[in-house]
PDB file of C-alpha atoms and ligand atoms in Angstrom:
ATOM      1  CA  MET A   1       1.442 -13.630   7.775  1.00  0.00           C
ATOM      2  CA  GLU A   2       5.096 -12.894   8.165  1.00  0.00           C
ATOM      3  CA  ILE A   3       5.637 -10.104  10.694  1.00  0.00           C
ATOM      4  CA  ILE A   4       9.005  -8.359  10.499  1.00  0.00           C
ATOM      5  CA  ILE A   5       9.806  -5.890  13.291  1.00  0.00           C
ATOM      6  CA  GLN A   6      12.709  -3.525  12.691  1.00  0.00           C
ATOM      7  CA  PRO A   7      14.263  -1.012  15.114  1.00  0.00           C
ATOM      8  CA  ASN A   8      13.156   2.097  13.212  1.00  0.00           C
ATOM      9  CA  PRO A   9      11.353   3.226  10.036  1.00  0.00           C
ATOM     10  CA  GLY A  10      14.642   3.765   8.154  1.00  0.00           C
ATOM     11  CA  VAL A  11      15.802   0.152   8.519  1.00  0.00           C
ATOM     12  CA  ALA A  12      12.283  -1.137   7.875  1.00  0.00           C
ATOM     13  CA  THR A  13      12.015   0.924   4.689  1.00  0.00           C
ATOM     14  CA  SER A  14      15.370  -0.388   3.432  1.00  0.00           C
ATOM     15  CA  LEU A  15      14.098  -3.920   3.906  1.00  0.00           C
ATOM     16  CA  ALA A  16      10.945  -3.154   1.909  1.00  0.00           C
ATOM     17  CA  ALA A  17      13.072  -1.518  -0.819  1.00  0.00           C
ATOM     18  CA  ARG A  18      15.233  -4.649  -1.019  1.00  0.00           C
ATOM     19  CA  LEU A  19      12.116  -6.805  -1.338  1.00  0.00           C
ATOM     20  CA  LEU A  20      10.760  -4.676  -4.183  1.00  0.00           C
ATOM     21  CA  GLY A  21      14.145  -4.514  -5.883  1.00  0.00           C
ATOM     22  CA  LYS A  22      14.406  -8.303  -5.724  1.00  0.00           C
ATOM     23  CA  THR A  23      10.939  -8.648  -7.275  1.00  0.00           C
ATOM     24  CA  ILE A  24      11.810  -6.331 -10.179  1.00  0.00           C
ATOM     25  CA  ARG A  25      15.185  -7.979 -10.803  1.00  0.00           C
ATOM     26  CA  GLU A  26      13.726 -11.498 -10.719  1.00  0.00           C
ATOM     27  CA  LYS A  27      10.713 -10.558 -12.848  1.00  0.00           C
ATOM     28  CA  PRO A  28      11.504  -7.587 -15.107  1.00  0.00           C
ATOM     29  CA  ASP A  29       7.902  -7.532 -16.390  1.00  0.00           C
ATOM     30  CA  ALA A  30       6.405  -7.584 -12.880  1.00  0.00           C
ATOM     31  CA  VAL A  31       3.016  -6.013 -12.195  1.00  0.00           C
ATOM     32  CA  LEU A  32       3.238  -3.943  -9.021  1.00  0.00           C
ATOM     33  CA  GLY A  33       0.399  -2.535  -6.948  1.00  0.00           C
ATOM     34  CA  LEU A  34       1.524   0.814  -5.543  1.00  0.00           C
ATOM     35  CA  ALA A  35       0.374   2.864  -2.593  1.00  0.00           C
ATOM     36  CA  THR A  36       0.652   6.521  -1.569  1.00  0.00           C
ATOM     37  CA  GLY A  37       0.806   8.254   1.820  1.00  0.00           C
ATOM     38  CA  GLY A  38       3.602   9.463   4.064  1.00  0.00           C
ATOM     39  CA  THR A  39       4.914   5.942   4.749  1.00  0.00           C
ATOM     40  CA  MET A  40       5.706   5.366   1.076  1.00  0.00           C
ATOM     41  CA  GLU A  41       7.724   8.549   0.459  1.00  0.00           C
ATOM     42  CA  ALA A  42      10.986   7.236   1.933  1.00  0.00           C
ATOM     43  CA  LEU A  43      10.482   3.881   0.206  1.00  0.00           C
ATOM     44  CA  TYR A  44      10.145   5.523  -3.209  1.00  0.00           C
ATOM     45  CA  ARG A  45      13.261   7.634  -2.503  1.00  0.00           C
ATOM     46  CA  GLN A  46      15.209   4.421  -1.853  1.00  0.00           C
ATOM     47  CA  LEU A  47      13.808   2.736  -4.952  1.00  0.00           C
ATOM     48  CA  VAL A  48      14.820   5.720  -7.097  1.00  0.00           C
ATOM     49  CA  ALA A  49      18.322   5.632  -5.560  1.00  0.00           C
ATOM     50  CA  ALA A  50      18.565   1.894  -6.322  1.00  0.00           C
ATOM     51  CA  LYS A  51      18.487   2.689 -10.076  1.00  0.00           C
ATOM     52  CA  LEU A  52      16.410  -0.338 -10.975  1.00  0.00           C
ATOM     53  CA  ASP A  53      15.288  -1.091 -14.514  1.00  0.00           C
ATOM     54  CA  TRP A  54      11.566  -0.311 -14.574  1.00  0.00           C
ATOM     55  CA  SER A  55      11.222  -0.455 -18.374  1.00  0.00           C
ATOM     56  CA  GLY A  56       9.224  -3.704 -18.345  1.00  0.00           C
ATOM     57  CA  VAL A  57       7.244  -3.047 -15.160  1.00  0.00           C
ATOM     58  CA  THR A  58       3.508  -2.252 -15.058  1.00  0.00           C
ATOM     59  CA  THR A  59       1.969  -0.503 -12.051  1.00  0.00           C
ATOM     60  CA  PHE A  60      -1.532  -0.087 -10.688  1.00  0.00           C
ATOM     61  CA  ASN A  61      -2.123   2.402  -7.890  1.00  0.00           C
ATOM     62  CA  LEU A  62      -4.578   1.600  -5.163  1.00  0.00           C
ATOM     63  CA  ASP A  63      -6.597   4.784  -5.138  1.00  0.00           C
ATOM     64  CA  GLU A  64      -7.235   8.393  -6.083  1.00  0.00           C
ATOM     65  CA  TYR A  65      -9.336  11.260  -4.755  1.00  0.00           C
ATOM     66  CA  VAL A  66     -12.533  11.970  -6.673  1.00  0.00           C
ATOM     67  CA  GLY A  67     -12.618  15.492  -8.075  1.00  0.00           C
ATOM     68  CA  LEU A  68      -8.884  16.303  -7.996  1.00  0.00           C
ATOM     69  CA  PRO A  69      -7.234  16.865 -11.397  1.00  0.00           C
ATOM     70  CA  PRO A  70      -3.985  14.941 -12.001  1.00  0.00           C
ATOM     71  CA  ASP A  71      -1.886  18.092 -11.603  1.00  0.00           C
ATOM     72  CA  HIS A  72      -3.441  18.987  -8.227  1.00  0.00           C
ATOM     73  CA  PRO A  73      -0.582  18.901  -5.695  1.00  0.00           C
ATOM     74  CA  GLN A  74      -2.517  16.528  -3.414  1.00  0.00           C
ATOM     75  CA  SER A  75      -3.753  14.159  -6.124  1.00  0.00           C
ATOM     76  CA  TYR A  76      -2.163  10.737  -6.108  1.00  0.00           C
ATOM     77  CA  HIS A  77      -1.255  11.211  -9.783  1.00  0.00           C
ATOM     78  CA  HIS A  78       0.890  14.149  -8.667  1.00  0.00           C
ATOM     79  CA  PHE A  79       2.254  12.278  -5.620  1.00  0.00           C
ATOM     80  CA  MET A  80       3.373   9.337  -7.758  1.00  0.00           C
ATOM     81  CA  GLY A  81       4.974  11.569 -10.390  1.00  0.00           C
ATOM     82  CA  GLU A  82       6.893  13.583  -7.817  1.00  0.00           C
ATOM     83  CA  ASN A  83       7.948  10.670  -5.628  1.00  0.00           C
ATOM     84  CA  LEU A  84       8.616   7.943  -8.199  1.00  0.00           C
ATOM     85  CA  PHE A  85       7.565   8.093 -11.837  1.00  0.00           C
ATOM     86  CA  HIS A  86       9.473  11.255 -12.842  1.00  0.00           C
ATOM     87  CA  HIS A  87      12.689   9.649 -11.611  1.00  0.00           C
ATOM     88  CA  ILE A  88      12.562   6.147 -13.148  1.00  0.00           C
ATOM     89  CA  ASN A  89      12.529   4.700 -16.667  1.00  0.00           C
ATOM     90  CA  MET A  90       8.920   3.522 -16.766  1.00  0.00           C
ATOM     91  CA  SER A  91       6.822   4.039 -19.841  1.00  0.00           C
ATOM     92  CA  PRO A  92       3.806   6.273 -19.012  1.00  0.00           C
ATOM     93  CA  ARG A  93       1.670   3.686 -20.831  1.00  0.00           C
ATOM     94  CA  SER A  94       2.468   1.134 -18.104  1.00  0.00           C
ATOM     95  CA  ILE A  95       1.332   3.409 -15.266  1.00  0.00           C
ATOM     96  CA  ASN A  96      -2.241   3.033 -14.058  1.00  0.00           C
ATOM     97  CA  ILE A  97      -3.897   5.319 -11.508  1.00  0.00           C
ATOM     98  CA  PRO A  98      -7.693   5.674 -11.204  1.00  0.00           C
ATOM     99  CA  ASP A  99      -9.092   8.802 -12.880  1.00  0.00           C
ATOM    100  CA  GLY A 100     -10.728  10.884 -10.173  1.00  0.00           C
ATOM    101  CA  LEU A 101     -12.291  13.122 -12.817  1.00  0.00           C
ATOM    102  CA  ALA A 102     -13.919  10.311 -14.840  1.00  0.00           C
ATOM    103  CA  ALA A 103     -17.356  11.265 -16.190  1.00  0.00           C
ATOM    104  CA  SER A 104     -18.676   7.926 -14.948  1.00  0.00           C
ATOM    105  CA  ILE A 105     -16.978   6.679 -11.784  1.00  0.00           C
ATOM    106  CA  PRO A 106     -18.575   3.187 -11.974  1.00  0.00           C
ATOM    107  CA  ALA A 107     -17.392   2.787 -15.604  1.00  0.00           C
ATOM    108  CA  GLU A 108     -13.891   3.949 -14.619  1.00  0.00           C
ATOM    109  CA  CYS A 109     -13.810   1.429 -11.746  1.00  0.00           C
ATOM    110  CA  GLU A 110     -14.922  -1.441 -13.995  1.00  0.00           C
ATOM    111  CA  ALA A 111     -12.419  -0.513 -16.703  1.00  0.00           C
ATOM    112  CA  TYR A 112      -9.602  -0.354 -14.122  1.00  0.00           C
ATOM    113  CA  GLU A 113     -10.527  -3.779 -12.809  1.00  0.00           C
ATOM    114  CA  ARG A 114     -10.685  -5.208 -16.374  1.00  0.00           C
ATOM    115  CA  LYS A 115      -7.294  -3.761 -17.279  1.00  0.00           C
ATOM    116  CA  LEU A 116      -5.797  -5.201 -14.104  1.00  0.00           C
ATOM    117  CA  SER A 117      -7.083  -8.710 -14.835  1.00  0.00           C
ATOM    118  CA  ALA A 118      -5.896  -8.447 -18.456  1.00  0.00           C
ATOM    119  CA  THR A 119      -2.296  -8.025 -17.193  1.00  0.00           C
ATOM    120  CA  GLY A 120      -2.556 -11.327 -15.326  1.00  0.00           C
ATOM    121  CA  GLY A 121      -2.841  -9.755 -11.874  1.00  0.00           C
ATOM    122  CA  ILE A 122      -0.537  -8.089  -9.381  1.00  0.00           C
ATOM    123  CA  ASP A 123       2.715  -9.803  -8.391  1.00  0.00           C
ATOM    124  CA  LEU A 124       3.398  -7.584  -5.382  1.00  0.00           C
ATOM    125  CA  GLN A 125       0.943  -5.175  -3.792  1.00  0.00           C
ATOM    126  CA  LEU A 126       2.329  -2.476  -1.492  1.00  0.00           C
ATOM    127  CA  LEU A 127      -0.005  -1.410   1.295  1.00  0.00           C
ATOM    128  CA  GLY A 128      -0.027   1.211   4.002  1.00  0.00           C
ATOM    129  CA  ILE A 129      -2.616   1.053   6.764  1.00  0.00           C
ATOM    130  CA  GLY A 130      -4.879   3.771   8.121  1.00  0.00           C
ATOM    131  CA  THR A 131      -5.216   4.426  11.840  1.00  0.00           C
ATOM    132  CA  ASP A 132      -8.644   2.728  11.506  1.00  0.00           C
ATOM    133  CA  GLY A 133      -7.187  -0.301   9.713  1.00  0.00           C
ATOM    134  CA  HIS A 134      -8.106   0.782   6.184  1.00  0.00           C
ATOM    135  CA  ILE A 135      -6.125  -0.594   3.234  1.00  0.00           C
ATOM    136  CA  GLY A 136      -6.366   1.338   0.011  1.00  0.00           C
ATOM    137  CA  PHE A 137      -9.273   3.544   1.037  1.00  0.00           C
ATOM    138  CA  ASN A 138     -11.416   0.625   2.166  1.00  0.00           C
ATOM    139  CA  GLU A 139     -12.768   2.188   5.308  1.00  0.00           C
ATOM    140  CA  GLN A 140     -14.252   0.322   8.285  1.00  0.00           C
ATOM    141  CA  SER A 141     -17.363  -1.690   7.320  1.00  0.00           C
ATOM    142  CA  SER A 142     -16.112  -2.157   3.733  1.00  0.00           C
ATOM    143  CA  SER A 143     -17.090  -5.495   2.262  1.00  0.00           C
ATOM    144  CA  LEU A 144     -14.158  -7.883   2.550  1.00  0.00           C
ATOM    145  CA  ALA A 145     -15.077  -9.061  -0.973  1.00  0.00           C
ATOM    146  CA  SER A 146     -15.301  -5.547  -2.451  1.00  0.00           C
ATOM    147  CA  ARG A 147     -14.012  -4.596  -5.905  1.00  0.00           C
ATOM    148  CA  ASN A 148     -12.843  -1.229  -7.270  1.00  0.00           C
ATOM    149  CA  ARG A 149     -15.436   1.389  -6.456  1.00  0.00           C
ATOM    150  CA  ILE A 150     -16.171   4.776  -4.975  1.00  0.00           C
ATOM    151  CA  LYS A 151     -15.873   5.135  -1.187  1.00  0.00           C
ATOM    152  CA  THR A 152     -16.694   7.935   1.213  1.00  0.00           C
ATOM    153  CA  LEU A 153     -13.868   8.802   3.595  1.00  0.00           C
ATOM    154  CA  THR A 154     -14.518   8.718   7.321  1.00  0.00           C
ATOM    155  CA  PRO A 155     -14.056  11.909   9.355  1.00  0.00           C
ATOM    156  CA  GLN A 156     -10.961  10.280  10.950  1.00  0.00           C
ATOM    157  CA  THR A 157      -9.275   9.594   7.588  1.00  0.00           C
ATOM    158  CA  ARG A 158     -10.035  13.134   6.400  1.00  0.00           C
ATOM    159  CA  LYS A 159      -8.483  14.405   9.654  1.00  0.00           C
ATOM    160  CA  ASP A 160      -5.432  12.111   9.213  1.00  0.00           C
ATOM    161  CA  ASN A 161      -4.904  13.302   5.636  1.00  0.00           C
ATOM    162  CA  ALA A 162      -5.555  16.979   6.353  1.00  0.00           C
ATOM    163  CA  ARG A 163      -1.812  17.366   7.059  1.00  0.00           C
ATOM    164  CA  PHE A 164      -1.198  17.152   3.307  1.00  0.00           C
ATOM    165  CA  PHE A 165      -3.798  19.850   2.474  1.00  0.00           C
ATOM    166  CA  ALA A 166      -4.043  23.523   3.430  1.00  0.00           C
ATOM    167  CA  SER A 167      -7.050  22.711   5.633  1.00  0.00           C
ATOM    168  CA  GLU A 168      -9.308  19.793   6.537  1.00  0.00           C
ATOM    169  CA  GLU A 169     -12.182  21.298   4.498  1.00  0.00           C
ATOM    170  CA  GLN A 170     -10.108  20.808   1.359  1.00  0.00           C
ATOM    171  CA  VAL A 171      -9.765  17.024   1.802  1.00  0.00           C
ATOM    172  CA  PRO A 172     -12.175  15.427  -0.697  1.00  0.00           C
ATOM    173  CA  HIS A 173     -15.007  13.335   0.707  1.00  0.00           C
ATOM    174  CA  HIS A 174     -14.894  10.683  -2.020  1.00  0.00           C
ATOM    175  CA  VAL A 175     -12.221   8.412  -3.463  1.00  0.00           C
ATOM    176  CA  ILE A 176     -11.894   5.595  -5.966  1.00  0.00           C
ATOM    177  CA  THR A 177     -10.197   2.603  -4.372  1.00  0.00           C
ATOM    178  CA  MET A 178      -9.254  -0.934  -5.275  1.00  0.00           C
ATOM    179  CA  GLY A 179     -11.537  -3.247  -3.319  1.00  0.00           C
ATOM    180  CA  ILE A 180     -10.428  -5.640  -0.596  1.00  0.00           C
ATOM    181  CA  GLY A 181     -11.376  -8.590  -2.828  1.00  0.00           C
ATOM    182  CA  THR A 182      -9.206  -7.077  -5.581  1.00  0.00           C
ATOM    183  CA  ILE A 183      -6.266  -6.582  -3.201  1.00  0.00           C
ATOM    184  CA  LEU A 184      -6.573 -10.163  -1.932  1.00  0.00           C
ATOM    185  CA  GLU A 185      -6.040 -11.460  -5.488  1.00  0.00           C
ATOM    186  CA  SER A 186      -2.481 -10.043  -5.541  1.00  0.00           C
ATOM    187  CA  ARG A 187       0.118 -12.781  -5.324  1.00  0.00           C
ATOM    188  CA  HIS A 188       2.076 -11.108  -2.503  1.00  0.00           C
ATOM    189  CA  CYS A 189       0.920  -8.305  -0.208  1.00  0.00           C
ATOM    190  CA  VAL A 190       3.548  -6.188   1.553  1.00  0.00           C
ATOM    191  CA  MET A 191       2.201  -3.916   4.262  1.00  0.00           C
ATOM    192  CA  LEU A 192       4.283  -1.173   5.911  1.00  0.00           C
ATOM    193  CA  ALA A 193       3.357   0.625   9.130  1.00  0.00           C
ATOM    194  CA  PHE A 194       5.467   2.912  11.272  1.00  0.00           C
ATOM    195  CA  GLY A 195       4.809   4.891  14.421  1.00  0.00           C
ATOM    196  CA  ALA A 196       2.736   4.566  17.569  1.00  0.00           C
ATOM    197  CA  ARG A 197      -0.413   5.897  15.907  1.00  0.00           C
ATOM    198  CA  LYS A 198      -0.558   2.675  13.808  1.00  0.00           C
ATOM    199  CA  ALA A 199      -0.080   0.247  16.743  1.00  0.00           C
ATOM    200  CA  LYS A 200      -3.767  -0.362  17.455  1.00  0.00           C
ATOM    201  CA  ALA A 201      -4.673  -0.893  13.791  1.00  0.00           C
ATOM    202  CA  ILE A 202      -1.738  -3.303  13.350  1.00  0.00           C
ATOM    203  CA  ALA A 203      -2.642  -5.326  16.447  1.00  0.00           C
ATOM    204  CA  GLY A 204      -6.201  -5.664  15.134  1.00  0.00           C
ATOM    205  CA  ALA A 205      -5.093  -6.517  11.602  1.00  0.00           C
ATOM    206  CA  VAL A 206      -2.562  -9.178  12.618  1.00  0.00           C
ATOM    207  CA  GLU A 207      -3.983 -10.684  15.812  1.00  0.00           C
ATOM    208  CA  GLY A 208      -7.592  -9.578  15.964  1.00  0.00           C
ATOM    209  CA  PRO A 209     -10.609 -11.313  14.477  1.00  0.00           C
ATOM    210  CA  ILE A 210     -11.185 -10.954  10.741  1.00  0.00           C
ATOM    211  CA  THR A 211     -13.680  -8.145  10.643  1.00  0.00           C
ATOM    212  CA  SER A 212     -14.705  -5.311   8.370  1.00  0.00           C
ATOM    213  CA  MET A 213     -14.190  -3.057  11.412  1.00  0.00           C
ATOM    214  CA  ASN A 214     -10.476  -3.539  10.681  1.00  0.00           C
ATOM    215  CA  PRO A 215     -10.325  -3.977   6.888  1.00  0.00           C
ATOM    216  CA  ALA A 216      -6.619  -4.952   6.959  1.00  0.00           C
ATOM    217  CA  SER A 217      -7.559  -8.027   9.029  1.00  0.00           C
ATOM    218  CA  ALA A 218      -8.848  -9.516   5.736  1.00  0.00           C
ATOM    219  CA  LEU A 219      -5.166 -10.103   4.905  1.00  0.00           C
ATOM    220  CA  GLN A 220      -5.243 -13.006   7.388  1.00  0.00           C
ATOM    221  CA  ASN A 221      -7.044 -14.875   4.601  1.00  0.00           C
ATOM    222  CA  HIS A 222      -4.241 -14.209   2.102  1.00  0.00           C
ATOM    223  CA  PRO A 223      -1.587 -16.916   1.596  1.00  0.00           C
ATOM    224  CA  LYS A 224       1.407 -14.563   1.299  1.00  0.00           C
ATOM    225  CA  VAL A 225       1.570 -11.379   3.350  1.00  0.00           C
ATOM    226  CA  THR A 226       4.689  -9.625   4.659  1.00  0.00           C
ATOM    227  CA  VAL A 227       4.074  -6.998   7.332  1.00  0.00           C
ATOM    228  CA  ILE A 228       7.055  -4.700   7.930  1.00  0.00           C
ATOM    229  CA  LEU A 229       6.880  -2.650  11.132  1.00  0.00           C
ATOM    230  CA  ASP A 230       8.999  -0.436  13.321  1.00  0.00           C
ATOM    231  CA  GLU A 231       9.020  -1.018  17.090  1.00  0.00           C
ATOM    232  CA  ALA A 232       6.375   1.635  17.734  1.00  0.00           C
ATOM    233  CA  ALA A 233       3.850   0.179  15.285  1.00  0.00           C
ATOM    234  CA  ALA A 234       4.497  -3.316  16.695  1.00  0.00           C
ATOM    235  CA  ALA A 235       4.027  -2.218  20.324  1.00  0.00           C
ATOM    236  CA  ASP A 236       0.543  -3.724  20.834  1.00  0.00           C
ATOM    237  CA  LEU A 237       1.248  -7.139  19.274  1.00  0.00           C
ATOM    238  CA  ILE A 238       0.853  -9.942  21.814  1.00  0.00           C
ATOM    239  CA  LEU A 239       3.271 -12.269  19.994  1.00  0.00           C
ATOM    240  CA  LYS A 240       5.936  -9.705  19.077  1.00  0.00           C
ATOM    241  CA  ASP A 241       8.756 -11.687  20.719  1.00  0.00           C
ATOM    242  CA  TYR A 242       7.729 -14.746  18.766  1.00  0.00           C
ATOM    243  CA  TYR A 243       7.723 -12.793  15.454  1.00  0.00           C
ATOM    244  CA  ARG A 244      11.232 -11.498  16.235  1.00  0.00           C
ATOM    245  CA  TRP A 245      12.424 -15.019  16.977  1.00  0.00           C
ATOM    246  CA  VAL A 246      10.924 -16.388  13.758  1.00  0.00           C
ATOM    247  CA  TYR A 247      12.627 -13.660  11.704  1.00  0.00           C
ATOM    248  CA  GLU A 248      16.024 -14.119  13.385  1.00  0.00           C
ATOM    249  CA  GLN A 249      15.909 -17.890  12.891  1.00  0.00           C
ATOM    250  CA  LYS A 250      14.867 -17.832   9.241  1.00  0.00           C
ATOM    251  CA  PRO A 251      16.785 -20.252   7.071  1.00  0.00           C
ATOM    252  CA  ASP A 252      19.116 -18.483   4.610  1.00  0.00           C
ATOM    253  CA  TRP A 253      16.996 -19.407   1.588  1.00  0.00           C
ATOM    254  CA  GLN A 254      14.021 -17.599   3.121  1.00  0.00           C
ATOM    255  CA  LYS A 255      15.835 -14.335   3.893  1.00  0.00           C
ATOM    256  CA  ILE A 256      15.076 -11.148   1.972  1.00  0.00           C
TER     257      ILE A 256
HETATM  258  P1  PGA B   1       0.197   7.145   5.805  1.00  0.00           P
HETATM  259  O1  PGA B   1      -1.184   6.570   5.247  1.00  0.00           O
HETATM  260  O2  PGA B   1       1.284   6.348   5.179  1.00  0.00           O
HETATM  261  O3  PGA B   1       0.203   8.583   5.346  1.00  0.00           O
HETATM  262  O4  PGA B   1       0.163   7.014   7.289  1.00  0.00           O
HETATM  263  C1  PGA B   1      -1.431   5.213   5.238  1.00  0.00           C
HETATM  264  C2  PGA B   1      -2.855   4.932   4.774  1.00  0.00           C
HETATM  265  O5  PGA B   1      -3.772   5.707   5.078  1.00  0.00           O
HETATM  266  O6  PGA B   1      -3.038   3.911   4.098  1.00  0.00           O
END
């Protein structure tokens, strides 16, 4: 894993935006795995401002709430439209987000997985991390080999996400999420985490044992992961000085 620690979320987000911009410029028909959540909002604002050419890009979102229609203000369909898709030149046909209203959730999950493999797989997968270490909505105890499927949110995740809803009762209990096995097949995973409330999950994911009790720790088995943190999210890392040194000493050809 490459751990990049930046002074604050603004600088860290700019770095992630540069990395995504580089990917799209170098591969105009890139397949991107996209994420939602508060951490991604500033990143999408920067990507919109960068005026990239998205016309050849295909995207697959990580997850969606079960039971929310696409126009529900808290659905991830709505989030992605508002934060990114309404402001860029992507064809709606190239946008993929799980259908939380599908008549058969298992059939929807299988179809999503099939469509993803038919594109040749994800070039760059964006990831946030939950305070419990979840990636996508793969909660603690998720199989590290899991595929797209329905998951039940933990009380903690429903509490964490209640800030986006009028009340905690309104947060759905179920979601469709890409599995950890699916995420691990992406060619490059880029994880962003900011703020002190992510420090414990990040320490476990990067330096802890690989365990389903911290689903993001499965990324230790992935050959190409970039973890972009602010100081607060990096606070509990034992080797943080080493990661800073590695980043500062990078040869020019390796720099983002
Ligand atoms: P956040 O969510 O960016 O809103 O903190 C991250 C996540 O739960 O994956």
